[in-house]
Coordinates of C-alpha atoms and ligand atoms in Angstrom, one line a residue:
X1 CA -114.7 -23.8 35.0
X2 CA -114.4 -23.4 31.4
X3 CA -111.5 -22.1 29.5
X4 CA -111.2 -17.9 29.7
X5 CA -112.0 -16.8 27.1
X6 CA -109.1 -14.2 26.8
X7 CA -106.8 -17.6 26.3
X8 CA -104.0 -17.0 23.9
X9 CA -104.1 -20.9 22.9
X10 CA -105.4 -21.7 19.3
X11 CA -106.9 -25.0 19.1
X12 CA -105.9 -27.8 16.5
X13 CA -109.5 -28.0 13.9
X14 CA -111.6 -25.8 16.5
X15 CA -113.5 -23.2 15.1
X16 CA -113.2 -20.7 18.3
X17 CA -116.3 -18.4 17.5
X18 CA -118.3 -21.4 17.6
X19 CA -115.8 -22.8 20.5
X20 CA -115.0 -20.0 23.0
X21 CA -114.4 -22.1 25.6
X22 CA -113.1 -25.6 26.1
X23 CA -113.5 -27.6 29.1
X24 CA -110.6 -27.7 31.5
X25 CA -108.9 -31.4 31.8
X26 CA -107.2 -32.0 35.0
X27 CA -106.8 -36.1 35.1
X28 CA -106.8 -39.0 32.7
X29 CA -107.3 -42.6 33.8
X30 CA -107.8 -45.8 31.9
X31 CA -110.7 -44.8 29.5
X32 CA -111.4 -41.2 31.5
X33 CA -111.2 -38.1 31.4
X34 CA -111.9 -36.0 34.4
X35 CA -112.5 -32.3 34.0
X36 CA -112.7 -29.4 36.5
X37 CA -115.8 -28.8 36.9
X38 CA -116.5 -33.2 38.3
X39 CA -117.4 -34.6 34.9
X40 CA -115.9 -37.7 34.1
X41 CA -115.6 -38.3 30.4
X42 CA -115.3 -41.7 28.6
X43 CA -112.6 -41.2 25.8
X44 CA -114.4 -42.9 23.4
X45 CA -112.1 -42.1 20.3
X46 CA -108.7 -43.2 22.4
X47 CA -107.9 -39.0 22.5
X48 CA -107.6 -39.1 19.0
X49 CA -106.9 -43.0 18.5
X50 CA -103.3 -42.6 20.3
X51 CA -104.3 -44.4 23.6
X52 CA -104.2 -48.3 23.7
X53 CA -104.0 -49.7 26.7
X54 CA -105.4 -46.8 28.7
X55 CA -104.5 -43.9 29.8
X56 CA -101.6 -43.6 32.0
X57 CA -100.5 -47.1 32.1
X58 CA -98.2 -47.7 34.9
X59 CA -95.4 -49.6 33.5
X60 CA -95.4 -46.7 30.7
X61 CA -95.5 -44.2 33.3
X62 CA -92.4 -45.8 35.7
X63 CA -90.6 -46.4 32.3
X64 CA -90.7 -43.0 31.5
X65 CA -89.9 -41.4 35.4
X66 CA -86.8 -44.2 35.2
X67 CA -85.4 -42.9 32.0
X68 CA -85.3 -39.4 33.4
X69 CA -83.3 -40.4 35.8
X70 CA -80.6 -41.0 33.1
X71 CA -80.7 -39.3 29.8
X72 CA -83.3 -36.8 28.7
X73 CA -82.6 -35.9 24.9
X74 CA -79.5 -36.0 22.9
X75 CA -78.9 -34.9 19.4
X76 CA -79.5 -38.0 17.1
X77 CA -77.4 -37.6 14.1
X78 CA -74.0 -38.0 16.7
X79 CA -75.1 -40.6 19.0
X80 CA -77.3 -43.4 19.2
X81 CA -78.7 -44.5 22.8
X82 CA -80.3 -47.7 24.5
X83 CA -83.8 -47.1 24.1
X84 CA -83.8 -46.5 20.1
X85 CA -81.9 -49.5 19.6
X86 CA -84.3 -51.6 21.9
X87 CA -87.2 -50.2 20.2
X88 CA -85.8 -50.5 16.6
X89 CA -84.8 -54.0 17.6
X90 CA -88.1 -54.6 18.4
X91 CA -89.7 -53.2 15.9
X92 CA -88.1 -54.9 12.8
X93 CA -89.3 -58.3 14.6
X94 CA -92.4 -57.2 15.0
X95 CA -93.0 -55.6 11.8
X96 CA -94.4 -57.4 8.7
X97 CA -90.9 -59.9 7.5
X98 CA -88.0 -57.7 5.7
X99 CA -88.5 -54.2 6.8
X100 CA -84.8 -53.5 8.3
X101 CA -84.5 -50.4 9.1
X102 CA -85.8 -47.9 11.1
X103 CA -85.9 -44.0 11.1
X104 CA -87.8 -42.1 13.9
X105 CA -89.2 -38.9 13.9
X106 CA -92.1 -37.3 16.1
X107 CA -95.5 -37.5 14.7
X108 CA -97.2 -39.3 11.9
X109 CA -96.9 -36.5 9.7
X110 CA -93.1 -36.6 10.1
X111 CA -93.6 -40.8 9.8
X112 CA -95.1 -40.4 5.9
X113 CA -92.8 -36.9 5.3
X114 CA -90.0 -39.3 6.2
X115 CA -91.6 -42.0 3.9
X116 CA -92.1 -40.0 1.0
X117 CA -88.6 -38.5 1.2
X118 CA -87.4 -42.1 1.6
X119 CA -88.9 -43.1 -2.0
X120 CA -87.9 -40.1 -3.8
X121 CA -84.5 -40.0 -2.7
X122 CA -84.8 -44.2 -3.5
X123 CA -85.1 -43.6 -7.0
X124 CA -83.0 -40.3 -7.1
X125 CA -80.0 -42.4 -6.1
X126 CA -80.9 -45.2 -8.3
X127 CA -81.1 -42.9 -11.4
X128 CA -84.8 -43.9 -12.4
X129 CA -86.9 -40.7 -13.0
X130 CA -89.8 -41.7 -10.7
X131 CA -91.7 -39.0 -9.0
X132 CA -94.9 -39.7 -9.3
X133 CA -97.1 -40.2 -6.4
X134 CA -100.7 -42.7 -6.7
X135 CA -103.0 -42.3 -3.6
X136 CA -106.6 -43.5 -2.6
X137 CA -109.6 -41.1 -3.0
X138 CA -110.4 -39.9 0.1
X139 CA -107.3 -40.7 2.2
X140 CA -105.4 -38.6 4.9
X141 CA -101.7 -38.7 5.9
X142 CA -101.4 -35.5 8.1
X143 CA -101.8 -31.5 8.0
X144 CA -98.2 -30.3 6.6
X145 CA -98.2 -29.9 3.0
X146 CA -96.2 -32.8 1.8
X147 CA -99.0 -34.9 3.3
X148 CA -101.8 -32.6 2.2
X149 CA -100.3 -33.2 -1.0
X150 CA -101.1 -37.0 -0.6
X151 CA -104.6 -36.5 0.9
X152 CA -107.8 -35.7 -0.4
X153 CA -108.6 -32.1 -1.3
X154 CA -111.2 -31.0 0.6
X155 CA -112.4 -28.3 3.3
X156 CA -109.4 -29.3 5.2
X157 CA -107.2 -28.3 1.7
X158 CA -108.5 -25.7 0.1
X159 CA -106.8 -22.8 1.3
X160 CA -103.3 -24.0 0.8
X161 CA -104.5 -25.7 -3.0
X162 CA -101.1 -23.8 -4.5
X163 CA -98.7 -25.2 -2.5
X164 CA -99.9 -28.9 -2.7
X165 CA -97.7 -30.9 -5.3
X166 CA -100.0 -33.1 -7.8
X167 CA -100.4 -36.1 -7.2
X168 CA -102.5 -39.3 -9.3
X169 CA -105.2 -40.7 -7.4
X170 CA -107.3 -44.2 -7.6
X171 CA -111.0 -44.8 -6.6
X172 CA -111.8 -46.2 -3.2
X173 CA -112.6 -49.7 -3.3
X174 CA -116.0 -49.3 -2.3
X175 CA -117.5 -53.3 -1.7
X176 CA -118.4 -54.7 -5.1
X177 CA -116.1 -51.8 -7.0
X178 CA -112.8 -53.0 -6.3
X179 CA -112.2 -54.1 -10.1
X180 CA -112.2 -50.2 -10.5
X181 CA -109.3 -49.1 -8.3
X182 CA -107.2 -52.7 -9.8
X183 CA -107.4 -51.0 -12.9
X184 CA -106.8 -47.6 -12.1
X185 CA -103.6 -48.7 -10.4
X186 CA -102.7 -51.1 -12.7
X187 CA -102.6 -48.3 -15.1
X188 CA -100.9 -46.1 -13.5
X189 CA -98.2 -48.2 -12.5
X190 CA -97.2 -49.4 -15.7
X191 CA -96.9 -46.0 -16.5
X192 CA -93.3 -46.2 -15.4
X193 CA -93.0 -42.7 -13.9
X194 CA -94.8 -43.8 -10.4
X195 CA -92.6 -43.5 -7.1
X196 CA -94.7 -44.5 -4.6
X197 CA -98.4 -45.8 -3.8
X198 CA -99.5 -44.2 -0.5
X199 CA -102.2 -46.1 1.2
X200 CA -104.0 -46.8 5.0
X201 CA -104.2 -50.4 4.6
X202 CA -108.0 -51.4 5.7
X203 CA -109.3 -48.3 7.1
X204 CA -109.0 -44.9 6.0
X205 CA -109.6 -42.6 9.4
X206 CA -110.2 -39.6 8.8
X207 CA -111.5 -39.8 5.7
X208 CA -114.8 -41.5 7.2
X209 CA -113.2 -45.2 8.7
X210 CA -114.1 -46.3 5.2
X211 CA -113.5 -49.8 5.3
X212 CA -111.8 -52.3 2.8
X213 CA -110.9 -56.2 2.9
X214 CA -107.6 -57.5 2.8
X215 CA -108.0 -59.3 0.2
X216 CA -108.1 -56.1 -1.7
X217 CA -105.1 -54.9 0.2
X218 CA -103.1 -57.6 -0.9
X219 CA -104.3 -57.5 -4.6
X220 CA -102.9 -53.8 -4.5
X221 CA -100.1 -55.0 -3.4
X222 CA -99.7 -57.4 -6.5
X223 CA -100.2 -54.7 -8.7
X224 CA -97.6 -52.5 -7.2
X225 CA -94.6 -55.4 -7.1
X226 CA -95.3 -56.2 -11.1
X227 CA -95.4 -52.6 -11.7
X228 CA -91.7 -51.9 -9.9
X229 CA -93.8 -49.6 -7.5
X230 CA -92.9 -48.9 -4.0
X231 CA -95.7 -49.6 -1.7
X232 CA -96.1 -47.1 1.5
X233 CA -98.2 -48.4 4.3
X234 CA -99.6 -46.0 6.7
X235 CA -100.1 -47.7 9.5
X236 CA -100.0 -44.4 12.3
X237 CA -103.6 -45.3 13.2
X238 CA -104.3 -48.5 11.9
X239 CA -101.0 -50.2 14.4
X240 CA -100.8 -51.7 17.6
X241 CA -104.3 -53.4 17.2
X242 CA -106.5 -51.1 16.2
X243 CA -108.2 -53.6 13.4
X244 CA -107.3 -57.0 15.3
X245 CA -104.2 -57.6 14.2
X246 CA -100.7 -55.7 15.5
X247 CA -100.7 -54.2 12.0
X248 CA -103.2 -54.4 9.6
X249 CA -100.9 -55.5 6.6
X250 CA -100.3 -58.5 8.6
X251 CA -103.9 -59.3 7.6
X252 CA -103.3 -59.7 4.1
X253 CA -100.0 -61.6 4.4
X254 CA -98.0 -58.6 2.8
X255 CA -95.0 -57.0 3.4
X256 CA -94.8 -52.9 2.0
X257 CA -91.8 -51.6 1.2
X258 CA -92.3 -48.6 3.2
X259 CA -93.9 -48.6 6.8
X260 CA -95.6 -45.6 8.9
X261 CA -95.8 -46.0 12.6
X262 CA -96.6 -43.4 15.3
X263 CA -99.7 -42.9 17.6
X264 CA -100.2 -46.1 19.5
X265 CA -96.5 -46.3 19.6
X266 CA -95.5 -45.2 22.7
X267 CA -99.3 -46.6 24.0
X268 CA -100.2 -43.0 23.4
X269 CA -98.0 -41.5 26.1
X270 CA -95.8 -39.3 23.9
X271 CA -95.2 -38.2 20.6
X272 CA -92.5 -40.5 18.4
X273 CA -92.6 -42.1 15.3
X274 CA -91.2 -44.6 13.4
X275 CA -90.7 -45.1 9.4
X276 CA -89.6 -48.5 8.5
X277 CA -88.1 -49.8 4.9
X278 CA -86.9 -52.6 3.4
X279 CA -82.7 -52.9 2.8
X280 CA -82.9 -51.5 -1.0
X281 CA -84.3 -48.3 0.1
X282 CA -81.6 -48.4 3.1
X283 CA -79.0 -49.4 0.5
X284 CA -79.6 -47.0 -2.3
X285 CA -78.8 -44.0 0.2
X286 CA -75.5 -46.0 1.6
X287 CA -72.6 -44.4 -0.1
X288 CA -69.0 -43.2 0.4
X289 CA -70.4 -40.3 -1.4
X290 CA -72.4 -37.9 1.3
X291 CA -75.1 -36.8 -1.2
X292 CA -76.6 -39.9 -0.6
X293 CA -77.1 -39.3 2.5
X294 CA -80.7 -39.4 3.8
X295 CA -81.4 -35.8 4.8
X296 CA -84.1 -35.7 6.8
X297 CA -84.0 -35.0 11.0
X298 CA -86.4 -33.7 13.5
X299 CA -84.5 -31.8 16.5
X300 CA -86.1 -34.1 18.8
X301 CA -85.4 -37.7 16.9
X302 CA -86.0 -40.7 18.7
X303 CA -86.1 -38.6 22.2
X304 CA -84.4 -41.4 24.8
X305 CA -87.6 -40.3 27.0
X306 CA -90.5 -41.3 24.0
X307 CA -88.1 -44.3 23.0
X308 CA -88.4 -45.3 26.8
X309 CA -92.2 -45.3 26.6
X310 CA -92.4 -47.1 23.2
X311 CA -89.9 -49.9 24.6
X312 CA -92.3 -50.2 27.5
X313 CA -95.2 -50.5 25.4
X314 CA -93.9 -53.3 23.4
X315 CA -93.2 -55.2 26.1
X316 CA -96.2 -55.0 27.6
X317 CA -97.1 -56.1 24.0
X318 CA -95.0 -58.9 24.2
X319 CA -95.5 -60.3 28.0
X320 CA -99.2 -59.4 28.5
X321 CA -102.3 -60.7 26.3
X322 CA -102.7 -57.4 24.6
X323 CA -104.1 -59.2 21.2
X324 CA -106.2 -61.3 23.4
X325 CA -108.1 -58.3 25.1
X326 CA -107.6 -56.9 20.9
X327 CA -110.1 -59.8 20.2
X328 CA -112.5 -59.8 23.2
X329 CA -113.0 -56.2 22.3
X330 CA -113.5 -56.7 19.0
X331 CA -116.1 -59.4 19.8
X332 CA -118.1 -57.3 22.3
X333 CA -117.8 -54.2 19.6
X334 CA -119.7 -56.5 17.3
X335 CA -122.0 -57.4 19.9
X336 CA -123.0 -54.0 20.3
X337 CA -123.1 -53.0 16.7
X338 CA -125.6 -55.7 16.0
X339 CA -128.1 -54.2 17.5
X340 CA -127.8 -51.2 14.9
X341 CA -127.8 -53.3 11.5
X342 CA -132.0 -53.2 10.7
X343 CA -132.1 -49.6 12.5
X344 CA -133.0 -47.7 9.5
X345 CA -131.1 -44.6 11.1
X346 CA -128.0 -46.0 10.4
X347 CA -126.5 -46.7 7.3
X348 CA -123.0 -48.7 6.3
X349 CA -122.8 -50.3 9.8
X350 CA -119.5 -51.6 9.9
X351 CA -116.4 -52.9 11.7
X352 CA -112.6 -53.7 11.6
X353 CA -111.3 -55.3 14.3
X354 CA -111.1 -52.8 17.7
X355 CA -113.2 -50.0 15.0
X356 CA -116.6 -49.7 14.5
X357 CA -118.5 -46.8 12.2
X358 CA -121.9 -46.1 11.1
X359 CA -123.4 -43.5 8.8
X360 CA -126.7 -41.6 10.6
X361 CA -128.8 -41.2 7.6
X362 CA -129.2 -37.5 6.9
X363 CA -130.5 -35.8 4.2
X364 CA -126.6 -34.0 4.0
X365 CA -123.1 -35.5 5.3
X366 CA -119.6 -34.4 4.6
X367 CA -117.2 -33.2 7.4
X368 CA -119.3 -29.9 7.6
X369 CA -122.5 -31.9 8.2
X370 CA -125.6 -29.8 10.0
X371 CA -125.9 -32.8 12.3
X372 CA -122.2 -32.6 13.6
X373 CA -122.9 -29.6 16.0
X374 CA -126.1 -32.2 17.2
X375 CA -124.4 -34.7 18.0
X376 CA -121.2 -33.1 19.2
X377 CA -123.5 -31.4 21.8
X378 CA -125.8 -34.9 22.5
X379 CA -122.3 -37.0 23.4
X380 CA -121.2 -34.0 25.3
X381 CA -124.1 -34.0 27.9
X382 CA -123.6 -37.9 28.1
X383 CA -120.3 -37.3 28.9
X384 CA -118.8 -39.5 26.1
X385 CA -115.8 -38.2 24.2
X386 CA -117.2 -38.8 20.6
X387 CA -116.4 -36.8 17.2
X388 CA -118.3 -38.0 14.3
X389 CA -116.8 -37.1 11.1
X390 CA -119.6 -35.4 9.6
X391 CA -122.5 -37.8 9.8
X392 CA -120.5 -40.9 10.3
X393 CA -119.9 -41.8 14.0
X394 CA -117.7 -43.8 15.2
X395 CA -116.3 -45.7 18.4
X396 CA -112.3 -46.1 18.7
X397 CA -112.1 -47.2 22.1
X398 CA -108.7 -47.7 24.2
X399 CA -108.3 -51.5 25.3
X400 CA -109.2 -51.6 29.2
X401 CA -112.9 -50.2 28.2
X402 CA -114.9 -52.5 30.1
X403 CA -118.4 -53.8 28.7
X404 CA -120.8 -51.2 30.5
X405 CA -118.4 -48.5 28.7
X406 CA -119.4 -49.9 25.6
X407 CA -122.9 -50.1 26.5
X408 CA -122.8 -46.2 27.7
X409 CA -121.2 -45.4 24.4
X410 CA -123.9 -47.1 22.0
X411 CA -126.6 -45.8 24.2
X412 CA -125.5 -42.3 23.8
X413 CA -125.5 -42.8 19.9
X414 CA -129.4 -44.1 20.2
X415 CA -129.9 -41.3 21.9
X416 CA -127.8 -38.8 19.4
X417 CA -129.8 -40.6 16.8
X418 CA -133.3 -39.9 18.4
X419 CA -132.7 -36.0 18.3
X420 CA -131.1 -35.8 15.3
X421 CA -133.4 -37.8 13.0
X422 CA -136.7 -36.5 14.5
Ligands
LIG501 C1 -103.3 -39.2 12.4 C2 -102.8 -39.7 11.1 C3 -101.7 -39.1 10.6 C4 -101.0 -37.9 11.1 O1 -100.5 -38.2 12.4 P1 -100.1 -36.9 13.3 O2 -99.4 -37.5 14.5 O3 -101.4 -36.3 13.7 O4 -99.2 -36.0 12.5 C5 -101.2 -39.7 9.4 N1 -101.8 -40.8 8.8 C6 -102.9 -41.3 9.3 C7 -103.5 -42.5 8.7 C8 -103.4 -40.8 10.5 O5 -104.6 -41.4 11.0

């Protein structure tokens, strides 16, 4: 049974009068989703590219009964507990070399509000007047309006245009372009007023999964380090594999100054996040003199219970073959994408690592795309959890989906395809 229709709850990005009912979820398994009415969905897009592993994976699911048992929240700012350190432990050795410190908060919004914050108050305390923040065209670092303020204006933005704080923006670096963005940045950070460059290192999500090499990433990099720049690294939904590597900076060797972490964090489980920084920025708020102090907090920071499921997932990082199920996916994503590259329906076919996107060619795109209802509808009565961004699909799949998954999933876009581009 759907949703009532009387149902008080408002939907995140669901336009009710076109939505007035949702379908009921009762279960979640590995890559399903089973609803109430017997469907059994494959989650396609990792429930919003959170889930890794799978849903409800056991280990997660005992480490997180077990820590009940003990501690279930306690305010952060007075104590400090066994499952932050463990994670923050962990996560400075996993992280790219000379991030050293860790600050947790709840969602990737918080993450980049907490990294922002961090890179003001940097130069605040330093007494350089840097405020300025560069960002890519078409990037996103969450809905509250500190990171609105960092993210393209758009559909999403325009409502809330006068509270967003101006910010300087370079060009994507579109394949064959790139000399473009170097040169805006360049510019921009010899300026000498720049803060911070904010950027999703590889792949911009929700801005299309707009892909660009490493190479370029680390060139930005360059530019940033002669320009006295802080670089932030956005990793919420690049991490924990999602393009093949555990983070995607490690791809181009570099090491930001600033680092985002949240969604596949906790495998997907809970909500937690984690903003990571190199010692200056640490240092620069470490004082006698408490108006240094960093003042930033979430009521729920570093909840013992999302800590317990992040420490989980990391070990299972560390004592199973994640990266090498990472790679076999990877290489059976390609497989399947192949067989799209001389269809003349799709357009910018393209892949990083565990991601793969394509463009169906339609005579308009953009989020509000006429097709999106289509094929929203078309993956719906495949029962494939799928939500093109406009008229670029794309497939974000947890880890455990098996091969025939994948073959469902590409099938169902050939399909889409055929009843859109008739
Ligand atoms: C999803 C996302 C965010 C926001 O994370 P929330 O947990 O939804 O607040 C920020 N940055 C990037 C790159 C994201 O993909």
């Amino acid at each position: 049974m759907d949703k009532p229709r009387s149902s008080p709850v408002w939907h995140p990005f669901t336009q009710h009068a076109l939505r007035p009912t949702l379908p009921v979820v009762t279960r979640a398994e590995g890559a399903y989703l089973m609803t109430d009415d017997g469907r059994r969905v494959l989650d396609a897009i990792s429930s919003w590219w959170v889930i890794t592993h799978g849903h409800r994976h056991p280990r997660i699911v005992a480490a997180v009964k077990a820590q009940l048992e003990t501690l279930d929240q306690v305010i952060f700012a007075e104590f400090t507990h066994e499952p932050a350190e463990r994670v923050a432990e962990r996560l400075v050795a996993l992280a790219p070399p000379g991030l050293a410190h860790v600050f947790y908060s709840d969602s990737g919004s918080t993450s980049v509000e907490v990294a922002l914050k961090m890179a003001l108050g940097y130069w605040h305390n330093v007494g350089e007047r840097r405020r300025r923040i560069v960002v890519m065209e078409h990037s996103y670092h969450g809905d509250t309006v500190g990171t609105m303020s960092v993210g393209a204006r758009s559909v999403f933005t325009a409502a809330y245009e006068p509270l967003l704080f101006d910010v300087a923006q370079v060009p994507f670096p579109t394949a064959g372009r790139e000399e473009a963005t170097f040169v805006a940045l360049d510019t921009l950070c010899r300026a000498g007023d720049v803060a911070a460059f904010i950027v999703e290192p590889l792949v911009l999500g929700a801005g299309g999964m707009l892909m660009y090499s490493a190479a370029v990433l680390a060139e930005m990099a360059r530019i940033c380090a002669r320009g006295g720049v802080l670089l932030i690294a956005d990793e919420v939904m690049t991490g924990w594999g999602r393009t093949g590597s555990m983070f995607a900076c490690e791809q181009a060797g570099i090491t930001p100054d600033i680092a985002c972490y949240s969604k596949g964090l906790t495998g997907g489980l809970l909500p937690l996040a984690a903003t990571l920084c190199r010692p200056e920025i640490f240092t620069a708020h470490w004082s006698t003199d408490r108006r240094r102090t960093f003042f930033h907090s979430s009521s729920y920071t570093a909840n013992p219970i999302a800590c317990a499921a992040a420490a989980e997932n990391i070990a299972i990082w560390d004592e199973e073959p994640v990266l090498g199920r990472v790679t076999e996916l990877a290489a059976r994503q390609s497989r399947e994408l192949d067989r799209f590259r001389d269809d003349r329906r799709f357009l910018n076919v393209r892949q990083s690592g565990t991601i793969t996107a394509m463009d169906i060619a339609a005579p308009d795109n953009g989020y509000l795309a006429a097709i999106g209802p289509k094929l929203h509808a078309s993956f719906q009565a495949a029962n494939i959890l799928l939500r093109p961004l406009g008229n670029t699909v794309y497939v974000m799949p947890p880890y455990c989906v098996t091969a025939d998954d994948l073959t469902a999933i590409y099938d169902a876009i050939r399909v889409a395809a055929d009843v859109v581009c008739r």
